[in-house]
Amino acid sequence: MERILNSHTETVHKRRQDGHRNRTECGALRHVTEEHVRPVDGEEVAGVAQCGRCFDGQGGY
């Protein structure tokens, strides 16, 4: 499953699948510039913090 990494905060988010203008499930990246956001796969995010709003049981925003 594809995830979205905020390279500025080193936090990974779940990608929205419905074409909504918010890129992520939580909407936290709607004001983050493209230079700090990139799609990643599951293997690339090992050890990276997960968004608390996108993933159950995690800390974060």
mmCIF file with all atom_site columns, N, CA and C in Angstrom:
data_model
loop_
_atom_site.group_PDB
_atom_site.id
_atom_site.type_symbol
_atom_site.label_atom_id
_atom_site.label_alt_id
_atom_site.label_comp_id
_atom_site.label_asym_id
_atom_site.label_entity_id
_atom_site.label_seq_id
_atom_site.pdbx_PDB_ins_code
_atom_site.Cartn_x
_atom_site.Cartn_y
_atom_site.Cartn_z
_atom_site.occupancy
_atom_site.B_iso_or_equiv
_atom_site.pdbx_formal_charge
_atom_site.auth_seq_id
_atom_site.auth_comp_id
_atom_site.auth_asym_id
_atom_site.auth_atom_id
_atom_site.pdbx_PDB_model_num
ATOM 1   N N  . MET A 1 1  ? 0.843   -1.182 0.000  1.00 0.00 ? 1  MET A N  1
ATOM 2   C CA . MET A 1 1  ? 0.000   0.000  0.000  1.00 0.00 ? 1  MET A CA 1
ATOM 3   C C  . MET A 1 1  ? 0.887   1.244  0.000  1.00 0.00 ? 1  MET A C  1
ATOM 4   N N  . GLU A 1 2  ? 0.558   2.176  -0.830 1.00 0.00 ? 2  GLU A N  1
ATOM 5   C CA . GLU A 1 2  ? 1.341   3.395  -0.935 1.00 0.00 ? 2  GLU A CA 1
ATOM 6   C C  . GLU A 1 2  ? 1.054   4.327  0.237  1.00 0.00 ? 2  GLU A C  1
ATOM 7   N N  . ARG A 1 3  ? 2.097   4.925  0.737  1.00 0.00 ? 3  ARG A N  1
ATOM 8   C CA . ARG A 1 3  ? 2.008   5.889  1.822  1.00 0.00 ? 3  ARG A CA 1
ATOM 9   C C  . ARG A 1 3  ? 2.568   7.217  1.337  1.00 0.00 ? 3  ARG A C  1
ATOM 10  N N  . ILE A 1 4  ? 2.372   8.265  2.116  1.00 0.00 ? 4  ILE A N  1
ATOM 11  C CA . ILE A 1 4  ? 2.928   9.567  1.794  1.00 0.00 ? 4  ILE A CA 1
ATOM 12  C C  . ILE A 1 4  ? 3.833   9.994  2.942  1.00 0.00 ? 4  ILE A C  1
ATOM 13  N N  . LEU A 1 5  ? 5.049   10.362 2.602  1.00 0.00 ? 5  LEU A N  1
ATOM 14  C CA . LEU A 1 5  ? 6.032   10.773 3.594  1.00 0.00 ? 5  LEU A CA 1
ATOM 15  C C  . LEU A 1 5  ? 6.178   12.283 3.590  1.00 0.00 ? 5  LEU A C  1
ATOM 16  N N  . ASN A 1 6  ? 6.055   12.877 4.758  1.00 0.00 ? 6  ASN A N  1
ATOM 17  C CA . ASN A 1 6  ? 6.380   14.285 4.939  1.00 0.00 ? 6  ASN A CA 1
ATOM 18  C C  . ASN A 1 6  ? 7.848   14.296 5.345  1.00 0.00 ? 6  ASN A C  1
ATOM 19  N N  . SER A 1 7  ? 8.728   14.631 4.426  1.00 0.00 ? 7  SER A N  1
ATOM 20  C CA . SER A 1 7  ? 10.162  14.563 4.694  1.00 0.00 ? 7  SER A CA 1
ATOM 21  C C  . SER A 1 7  ? 10.621  15.644 5.665  1.00 0.00 ? 7  SER A C  1
ATOM 22  N N  . HIS A 1 8  ? 9.843   16.682 5.837  1.00 0.00 ? 8  HIS A N  1
ATOM 23  C CA . HIS A 1 8  ? 10.185  17.739 6.789  1.00 0.00 ? 8  HIS A CA 1
ATOM 24  C C  . HIS A 1 8  ? 10.031  17.248 8.224  1.00 0.00 ? 8  HIS A C  1
ATOM 25  N N  . THR A 1 9  ? 8.946   16.514 8.508  1.00 0.00 ? 9  THR A N  1
ATOM 26  C CA . THR A 1 9  ? 8.697   16.001 9.856  1.00 0.00 ? 9  THR A CA 1
ATOM 27  C C  . THR A 1 9  ? 9.071   14.531 10.013 1.00 0.00 ? 9  THR A C  1
ATOM 28  N N  . GLU A 1 10 ? 9.436   13.863 8.889  1.00 0.00 ? 10 GLU A N  1
ATOM 29  C CA . GLU A 1 10 ? 9.731   12.427 8.893  1.00 0.00 ? 10 GLU A CA 1
ATOM 30  C C  . GLU A 1 10 ? 8.559   11.623 9.459  1.00 0.00 ? 10 GLU A C  1
ATOM 31  N N  . THR A 1 11 ? 7.363   11.937 8.975  1.00 0.00 ? 11 THR A N  1
ATOM 32  C CA . THR A 1 11 ? 6.138   11.252 9.383  1.00 0.00 ? 11 THR A CA 1
ATOM 33  C C  . THR A 1 11 ? 5.446   10.700 8.150  1.00 0.00 ? 11 THR A C  1
ATOM 34  N N  . VAL A 1 12 ? 4.961   9.463  8.255  1.00 0.00 ? 12 VAL A N  1
ATOM 35  C CA . VAL A 1 12 ? 4.284   8.824  7.140  1.00 0.00 ? 12 VAL A CA 1
ATOM 36  C C  . VAL A 1 12 ? 2.770   8.861  7.372  1.00 0.00 ? 12 VAL A C  1
ATOM 37  N N  . HIS A 1 13 ? 2.025   9.027  6.276  1.00 0.00 ? 13 HIS A N  1
ATOM 38  C CA . HIS A 1 13 ? 0.565   9.143  6.308  1.00 0.00 ? 13 HIS A CA 1
ATOM 39  C C  . HIS A 1 13 ? -0.048  8.165  5.323  1.00 0.00 ? 13 HIS A C  1
ATOM 40  N N  . LYS A 1 14 ? -1.321  7.833  5.536  1.00 0.00 ? 14 LYS A N  1
ATOM 41  C CA . LYS A 1 14 ? -2.067  7.012  4.582  1.00 0.00 ? 14 LYS A CA 1
ATOM 42  C C  . LYS A 1 14 ? -2.583  7.903  3.465  1.00 0.00 ? 14 LYS A C  1
ATOM 43  N N  . ARG A 1 15 ? -2.438  7.433  2.227  1.00 0.00 ? 15 ARG A N  1
ATOM 44  C CA . ARG A 1 15 ? -2.944  8.161  1.058  1.00 0.00 ? 15 ARG A CA 1
ATOM 45  C C  . ARG A 1 15 ? -4.453  7.967  0.941  1.00 0.00 ? 15 ARG A C  1
ATOM 46  N N  . ARG A 1 16 ? -5.149  9.053  0.614  1.00 0.00 ? 16 ARG A N  1
ATOM 47  C CA . ARG A 1 16 ? -6.585  8.954  0.314  1.00 0.00 ? 16 ARG A CA 1
ATOM 48  C C  . ARG A 1 16 ? -6.763  8.269  -1.021 1.00 0.00 ? 16 ARG A C  1
ATOM 49  N N  . GLN A 1 17 ? -7.791  7.481  -1.149 1.00 0.00 ? 17 GLN A N  1
ATOM 50  C CA . GLN A 1 17 ? -8.036  6.734  -2.387 1.00 0.00 ? 17 GLN A CA 1
ATOM 51  C C  . GLN A 1 17 ? -9.218  7.275  -3.183 1.00 0.00 ? 17 GLN A C  1
ATOM 52  N N  . ASP A 1 18 ? -9.841  8.347  -2.702 1.00 0.00 ? 18 ASP A N  1
ATOM 53  C CA . ASP A 1 18 ? -11.077 8.806  -3.338 1.00 0.00 ? 18 ASP A CA 1
ATOM 54  C C  . ASP A 1 18 ? -10.920 10.046 -4.224 1.00 0.00 ? 18 ASP A C  1
ATOM 55  N N  . GLY A 1 19 ? -9.691  10.491 -4.491 1.00 0.00 ? 19 GLY A N  1
ATOM 56  C CA . GLY A 1 19 ? -9.493  11.634 -5.356 1.00 0.00 ? 19 GLY A CA 1
ATOM 57  C C  . GLY A 1 19 ? -9.793  12.975 -4.709 1.00 0.00 ? 19 GLY A C  1
ATOM 58  N N  . HIS A 1 20 ? -9.998  12.995 -3.417 1.00 0.00 ? 20 HIS A N  1
ATOM 59  C CA . HIS A 1 20 ? -10.256 14.234 -2.684 1.00 0.00 ? 20 HIS A CA 1
ATOM 60  C C  . HIS A 1 20 ? -9.039  15.143 -2.762 1.00 0.00 ? 20 HIS A C  1
ATOM 61  N N  . ARG A 1 21 ? -9.222  16.441 -2.608 1.00 0.00 ? 21 ARG A N  1
ATOM 62  C CA . ARG A 1 21 ? -8.095  17.373 -2.719 1.00 0.00 ? 21 ARG A CA 1
ATOM 63  C C  . ARG A 1 21 ? -7.062  17.176 -1.620 1.00 0.00 ? 21 ARG A C  1
ATOM 64  N N  . ASN A 1 22 ? -7.470  16.649 -0.459 1.00 0.00 ? 22 ASN A N  1
ATOM 65  C CA . ASN A 1 22 ? -6.508  16.302 0.575  1.00 0.00 ? 22 ASN A CA 1
ATOM 66  C C  . ASN A 1 22 ? -5.807  15.016 0.163  1.00 0.00 ? 22 ASN A C  1
ATOM 67  N N  . ARG A 1 23 ? -4.509  14.991 0.207  1.00 0.00 ? 23 ARG A N  1
ATOM 68  C CA . ARG A 1 23 ? -3.742  13.823 -0.213 1.00 0.00 ? 23 ARG A CA 1
ATOM 69  C C  . ARG A 1 23 ? -3.817  12.676 0.777  1.00 0.00 ? 23 ARG A C  1
ATOM 70  N N  . THR A 1 24 ? -4.050  12.997 2.057  1.00 0.00 ? 24 THR A N  1
ATOM 71  C CA . THR A 1 24 ? -3.982  11.978 3.107  1.00 0.00 ? 24 THR A CA 1
ATOM 72  C C  . THR A 1 24 ? -5.328  11.777 3.779  1.00 0.00 ? 24 THR A C  1
ATOM 73  N N  . GLU A 1 25 ? -5.454  10.662 4.482  1.00 0.00 ? 25 GLU A N  1
ATOM 74  C CA . GLU A 1 25 ? -6.673  10.375 5.240  1.00 0.00 ? 25 GLU A CA 1
ATOM 75  C C  . GLU A 1 25 ? -6.960  11.454 6.279  1.00 0.00 ? 25 GLU A C  1
ATOM 76  N N  . CYS A 1 26 ? -5.910  11.946 6.947  1.00 0.00 ? 26 CYS A N  1
ATOM 77  C CA . CYS A 1 26 ? -6.081  12.910 8.028  1.00 0.00 ? 26 CYS A CA 1
ATOM 78  C C  . CYS A 1 26 ? -6.171  14.354 7.551  1.00 0.00 ? 26 CYS A C  1
ATOM 79  N N  . GLY A 1 27 ? -5.689  14.631 6.349  1.00 0.00 ? 27 GLY A N  1
ATOM 80  C CA . GLY A 1 27 ? -5.716  15.987 5.824  1.00 0.00 ? 27 GLY A CA 1
ATOM 81  C C  . GLY A 1 27 ? -4.595  16.881 6.323  1.00 0.00 ? 27 GLY A C  1
ATOM 82  N N  . ALA A 1 28 ? -3.659  16.333 7.080  1.00 0.00 ? 28 ALA A N  1
ATOM 83  C CA . ALA A 1 28 ? -2.601  17.139 7.691  1.00 0.00 ? 28 ALA A CA 1
ATOM 84  C C  . ALA A 1 28 ? -1.630  17.738 6.685  1.00 0.00 ? 28 ALA A C  1
ATOM 85  N N  . LEU A 1 29 ? -1.555  17.201 5.487  1.00 0.00 ? 29 LEU A N  1
ATOM 86  C CA . LEU A 1 29 ? -0.569  17.687 4.519  1.00 0.00 ? 29 LEU A CA 1
ATOM 87  C C  . LEU A 1 29 ? -1.145  18.663 3.507  1.00 0.00 ? 29 LEU A C  1
ATOM 88  N N  . ARG A 1 30 ? -2.353  19.121 3.697  1.00 0.00 ? 30 ARG A N  1
ATOM 89  C CA . ARG A 1 30 ? -2.983  19.976 2.687  1.00 0.00 ? 30 ARG A CA 1
ATOM 90  C C  . ARG A 1 30 ? -2.254  21.303 2.490  1.00 0.00 ? 30 ARG A C  1
ATOM 91  N N  . HIS A 1 31 ? -1.475  21.750 3.479  1.00 0.00 ? 31 HIS A N  1
ATOM 92  C CA . HIS A 1 31 ? -0.746  23.011 3.354  1.00 0.00 ? 31 HIS A CA 1
ATOM 93  C C  . HIS A 1 31 ? 0.762   22.813 3.221  1.00 0.00 ? 31 HIS A C  1
ATOM 94  N N  . VAL A 1 32 ? 1.208   21.568 3.098  1.00 0.00 ? 32 VAL A N  1
ATOM 95  C CA . VAL A 1 32 ? 2.630   21.265 2.981  1.00 0.00 ? 32 VAL A CA 1
ATOM 96  C C  . VAL A 1 32 ? 3.019   21.313 1.502  1.00 0.00 ? 32 VAL A C  1
ATOM 97  N N  . THR A 1 33 ? 4.125   21.972 1.211  1.00 0.00 ? 33 THR A N  1
ATOM 98  C CA . THR A 1 33 ? 4.558   22.107 -0.180 1.00 0.00 ? 33 THR A CA 1
ATOM 99  C C  . THR A 1 33 ? 5.024   20.771 -0.744 1.00 0.00 ? 33 THR A C  1
ATOM 100 N N  . GLU A 1 34 ? 4.965   20.653 -2.060 1.00 0.00 ? 34 GLU A N  1
ATOM 101 C CA . GLU A 1 34 ? 5.339   19.419 -2.748 1.00 0.00 ? 34 GLU A CA 1
ATOM 102 C C  . GLU A 1 34 ? 6.780   19.005 -2.487 1.00 0.00 ? 34 GLU A C  1
ATOM 103 N N  . GLU A 1 35 ? 7.658   19.957 -2.217 1.00 0.00 ? 35 GLU A N  1
ATOM 104 C CA . GLU A 1 35 ? 9.061   19.617 -1.992 1.00 0.00 ? 35 GLU A CA 1
ATOM 105 C C  . GLU A 1 35 ? 9.262   18.786 -0.728 1.00 0.00 ? 35 GLU A C  1
ATOM 106 N N  . HIS A 1 36 ? 8.305   18.811 0.196  1.00 0.00 ? 36 HIS A N  1
ATOM 107 C CA . HIS A 1 36 ? 8.420   18.055 1.440  1.00 0.00 ? 36 HIS A CA 1
ATOM 108 C C  . HIS A 1 36 ? 7.575   16.791 1.463  1.00 0.00 ? 36 HIS A C  1
ATOM 109 N N  . VAL A 1 37 ? 6.849   16.515 0.380  1.00 0.00 ? 37 VAL A N  1
ATOM 110 C CA . VAL A 1 37 ? 5.923   15.383 0.349  1.00 0.00 ? 37 VAL A CA 1
ATOM 111 C C  . VAL A 1 37 ? 6.278   14.471 -0.825 1.00 0.00 ? 37 VAL A C  1
ATOM 112 N N  . ARG A 1 38 ? 6.335   13.159 -0.535 1.00 0.00 ? 38 ARG A N  1
ATOM 113 C CA . ARG A 1 38 ? 6.587   12.219 -1.635 1.00 0.00 ? 38 ARG A CA 1
ATOM 114 C C  . ARG A 1 38 ? 5.941   10.881 -1.316 1.00 0.00 ? 38 ARG A C  1
ATOM 115 N N  . PRO A 1 39 ? 5.478   10.181 -2.355 1.00 0.00 ? 39 PRO A N  1
ATOM 116 C CA . PRO A 1 39 ? 4.911   8.845  -2.153 1.00 0.00 ? 39 PRO A CA 1
ATOM 117 C C  . PRO A 1 39 ? 6.033   7.847  -1.863 1.00 0.00 ? 39 PRO A C  1
ATOM 118 N N  . VAL A 1 40 ? 5.754   6.908  -0.974 1.00 0.00 ? 40 VAL A N  1
ATOM 119 C CA . VAL A 1 40 ? 6.709   5.853  -0.620 1.00 0.00 ? 40 VAL A CA 1
ATOM 120 C C  . VAL A 1 40 ? 5.957   4.542  -0.490 1.00 0.00 ? 40 VAL A C  1
ATOM 121 N N  . ASP A 1 41 ? 6.688   3.424  -0.579 1.00 0.00 ? 41 ASP A N  1
ATOM 122 C CA . ASP A 1 41 ? 6.038   2.138  -0.339 1.00 0.00 ? 41 ASP A CA 1
ATOM 123 C C  . ASP A 1 41 ? 6.347   1.686  1.093  1.00 0.00 ? 41 ASP A C  1
ATOM 124 N N  . GLY A 1 42 ? 5.768   0.591  1.501  1.00 0.00 ? 42 GLY A N  1
ATOM 125 C CA . GLY A 1 42 ? 5.904   0.105  2.871  1.00 0.00 ? 42 GLY A CA 1
ATOM 126 C C  . GLY A 1 42 ? 7.321   -0.157 3.320  1.00 0.00 ? 42 GLY A C  1
ATOM 127 N N  . GLU A 1 43 ? 8.171   -0.623 2.425  1.00 0.00 ? 43 GLU A N  1
ATOM 128 C CA . GLU A 1 43 ? 9.550   -0.934 2.781  1.00 0.00 ? 43 GLU A CA 1
ATOM 129 C C  . GLU A 1 43 ? 10.370  0.318  3.088  1.00 0.00 ? 43 GLU A C  1
ATOM 130 N N  . GLU A 1 44 ? 10.057  1.416  2.443  1.00 0.00 ? 44 GLU A N  1
ATOM 131 C CA . GLU A 1 44 ? 10.802  2.654  2.643  1.00 0.00 ? 44 GLU A CA 1
ATOM 132 C C  . GLU A 1 44 ? 10.503  3.328  3.969  1.00 0.00 ? 44 GLU A C  1
ATOM 133 N N  . VAL A 1 45 ? 9.397   2.993  4.621  1.00 0.00 ? 45 VAL A N  1
ATOM 134 C CA . VAL A 1 45 ? 8.981   3.707  5.823  1.00 0.00 ? 45 VAL A CA 1
ATOM 135 C C  . VAL A 1 45 ? 9.257   2.951  7.115  1.00 0.00 ? 45 VAL A C  1
ATOM 136 N N  . ALA A 1 46 ? 10.024  1.882  7.052  1.00 0.00 ? 46 ALA A N  1
ATOM 137 C CA . ALA A 1 46 ? 10.374  1.139  8.261  1.00 0.00 ? 46 ALA A CA 1
ATOM 138 C C  . ALA A 1 46 ? 11.146  2.055  9.200  1.00 0.00 ? 46 ALA A C  1
ATOM 139 N N  . GLY A 1 47 ? 10.687  2.164  10.433 1.00 0.00 ? 47 GLY A N  1
ATOM 140 C CA . GLY A 1 47 ? 11.357  2.987  11.430 1.00 0.00 ? 47 GLY A CA 1
ATOM 141 C C  . GLY A 1 47 ? 10.973  4.454  11.414 1.00 0.00 ? 47 GLY A C  1
ATOM 142 N N  . VAL A 1 48 ? 10.104  4.866  10.496 1.00 0.00 ? 48 VAL A N  1
ATOM 143 C CA . VAL A 1 48 ? 9.653   6.252  10.413 1.00 0.00 ? 48 VAL A CA 1
ATOM 144 C C  . VAL A 1 48 ? 8.381   6.396  11.246 1.00 0.00 ? 48 VAL A C  1
ATOM 145 N N  . ALA A 1 49 ? 8.214   7.539  11.896 1.00 0.00 ? 49 ALA A N  1
ATOM 146 C CA . ALA A 1 49 ? 7.017   7.791  12.709 1.00 0.00 ? 49 ALA A CA 1
ATOM 147 C C  . ALA A 1 49 ? 5.760   7.758  11.839 1.00 0.00 ? 49 ALA A C  1
ATOM 148 N N  . GLN A 1 50 ? 4.671   7.243  12.409 1.00 0.00 ? 50 GLN A N  1
ATOM 149 C CA . GLN A 1 50 ? 3.402   7.189  11.700 1.00 0.00 ? 50 GLN A CA 1
ATOM 150 C C  . GLN A 1 50 ? 2.446   8.218  12.280 1.00 0.00 ? 50 GLN A C  1
ATOM 151 N N  . CYS A 1 51 ? 1.667   8.832  11.430 1.00 0.00 ? 51 CYS A N  1
ATOM 152 C CA . CYS A 1 51 ? 0.683   9.827  11.850 1.00 0.00 ? 51 CYS A CA 1
ATOM 153 C C  . CYS A 1 51 ? -0.332  9.192  12.789 1.00 0.00 ? 51 CYS A C  1
ATOM 154 N N  . GLY A 1 52 ? -0.588  9.829  13.897 1.00 0.00 ? 52 GLY A N  1
ATOM 155 C CA . GLY A 1 52 ? -1.549  9.327  14.874 1.00 0.00 ? 52 GLY A CA 1
ATOM 156 C C  . GLY A 1 52 ? -2.990  9.390  14.414 1.00 0.00 ? 52 GLY A C  1
ATOM 157 N N  . ARG A 1 53 ? -3.285  10.241 13.434 1.00 0.00 ? 53 ARG A N  1
ATOM 158 C CA . ARG A 1 53 ? -4.647  10.311 12.905 1.00 0.00 ? 53 ARG A CA 1
ATOM 159 C C  . ARG A 1 53 ? -4.875  9.311  11.780 1.00 0.00 ? 53 ARG A C  1
ATOM 160 N N  . CYS A 1 54 ? -3.824  8.934  11.082 1.00 0.00 ? 54 CYS A N  1
ATOM 161 C CA . CYS A 1 54 ? -3.956  7.963  9.987  1.00 0.00 ? 54 CYS A CA 1
ATOM 162 C C  . CYS A 1 54 ? -3.843  6.513  10.475 1.00 0.00 ? 54 CYS A C  1
ATOM 163 N N  . PHE A 1 55 ? -3.074  6.296  11.506 1.00 0.00 ? 55 PHE A N  1
ATOM 164 C CA . PHE A 1 55 ? -2.809  4.953  12.008 1.00 0.00 ? 55 PHE A CA 1
ATOM 165 C C  . PHE A 1 55 ? -3.237  4.836  13.464 1.00 0.00 ? 55 PHE A C  1
ATOM 166 N N  . ASP A 1 56 ? -4.053  3.833  13.766 1.00 0.00 ? 56 ASP A N  1
ATOM 167 C CA . ASP A 1 56 ? -4.507  3.607  15.144 1.00 0.00 ? 56 ASP A CA 1
ATOM 168 C C  . ASP A 1 56 ? -3.327  3.277  16.052 1.00 0.00 ? 56 ASP A C  1
ATOM 169 N N  . GLY A 1 57 ? -3.359  3.786  17.260 1.00 0.00 ? 57 GLY A N  1
ATOM 170 C CA . GLY A 1 57 ? -2.352  3.444  18.251 1.00 0.00 ? 57 GLY A CA 1
ATOM 171 C C  . GLY A 1 57 ? -1.016  4.118  18.079 1.00 0.00 ? 57 GLY A C  1
ATOM 172 N N  . GLN A 1 58 ? -0.937  5.145  17.257 1.00 0.00 ? 58 GLN A N  1
ATOM 173 C CA . GLN A 1 58 ? 0.331   5.843  17.027 1.00 0.00 ? 58 GLN A CA 1
ATOM 174 C C  . GLN A 1 58 ? 0.264   7.243  17.629 1.00 0.00 ? 58 GLN A C  1
ATOM 175 N N  . GLY A 1 59 ? 1.409   7.808  17.899 1.00 0.00 ? 59 GLY A N  1
ATOM 176 C CA . GLY A 1 59 ? 1.479   9.188  18.359 1.00 0.00 ? 59 GLY A CA 1
ATOM 177 C C  . GLY A 1 59 ? 1.427   10.123 17.170 1.00 0.00 ? 59 GLY A C  1
ATOM 178 N N  . GLY A 1 60 ? 1.709   11.356 17.388 1.00 0.00 ? 60 GLY A N  1
ATOM 179 C CA . GLY A 1 60 ? 1.783   12.295 16.268 1.00 0.00 ? 60 GLY A CA 1
ATOM 180 C C  . GLY A 1 60 ? 0.838   13.442 16.420 1.00 0.00 ? 60 GLY A C  1
ATOM 181 N N  . TYR A 1 61 ? 0.665   14.162 15.339 1.00 0.00 ? 61 TYR A N  1
ATOM 182 C CA . TYR A 1 61 ? -0.132  15.377 15.331 1.00 0.00 ? 61 TYR A CA 1
ATOM 183 C C  . TYR A 1 61 ? -1.275  15.257 16.277 1.00 0.00 ? 61 TYR A C  1
#
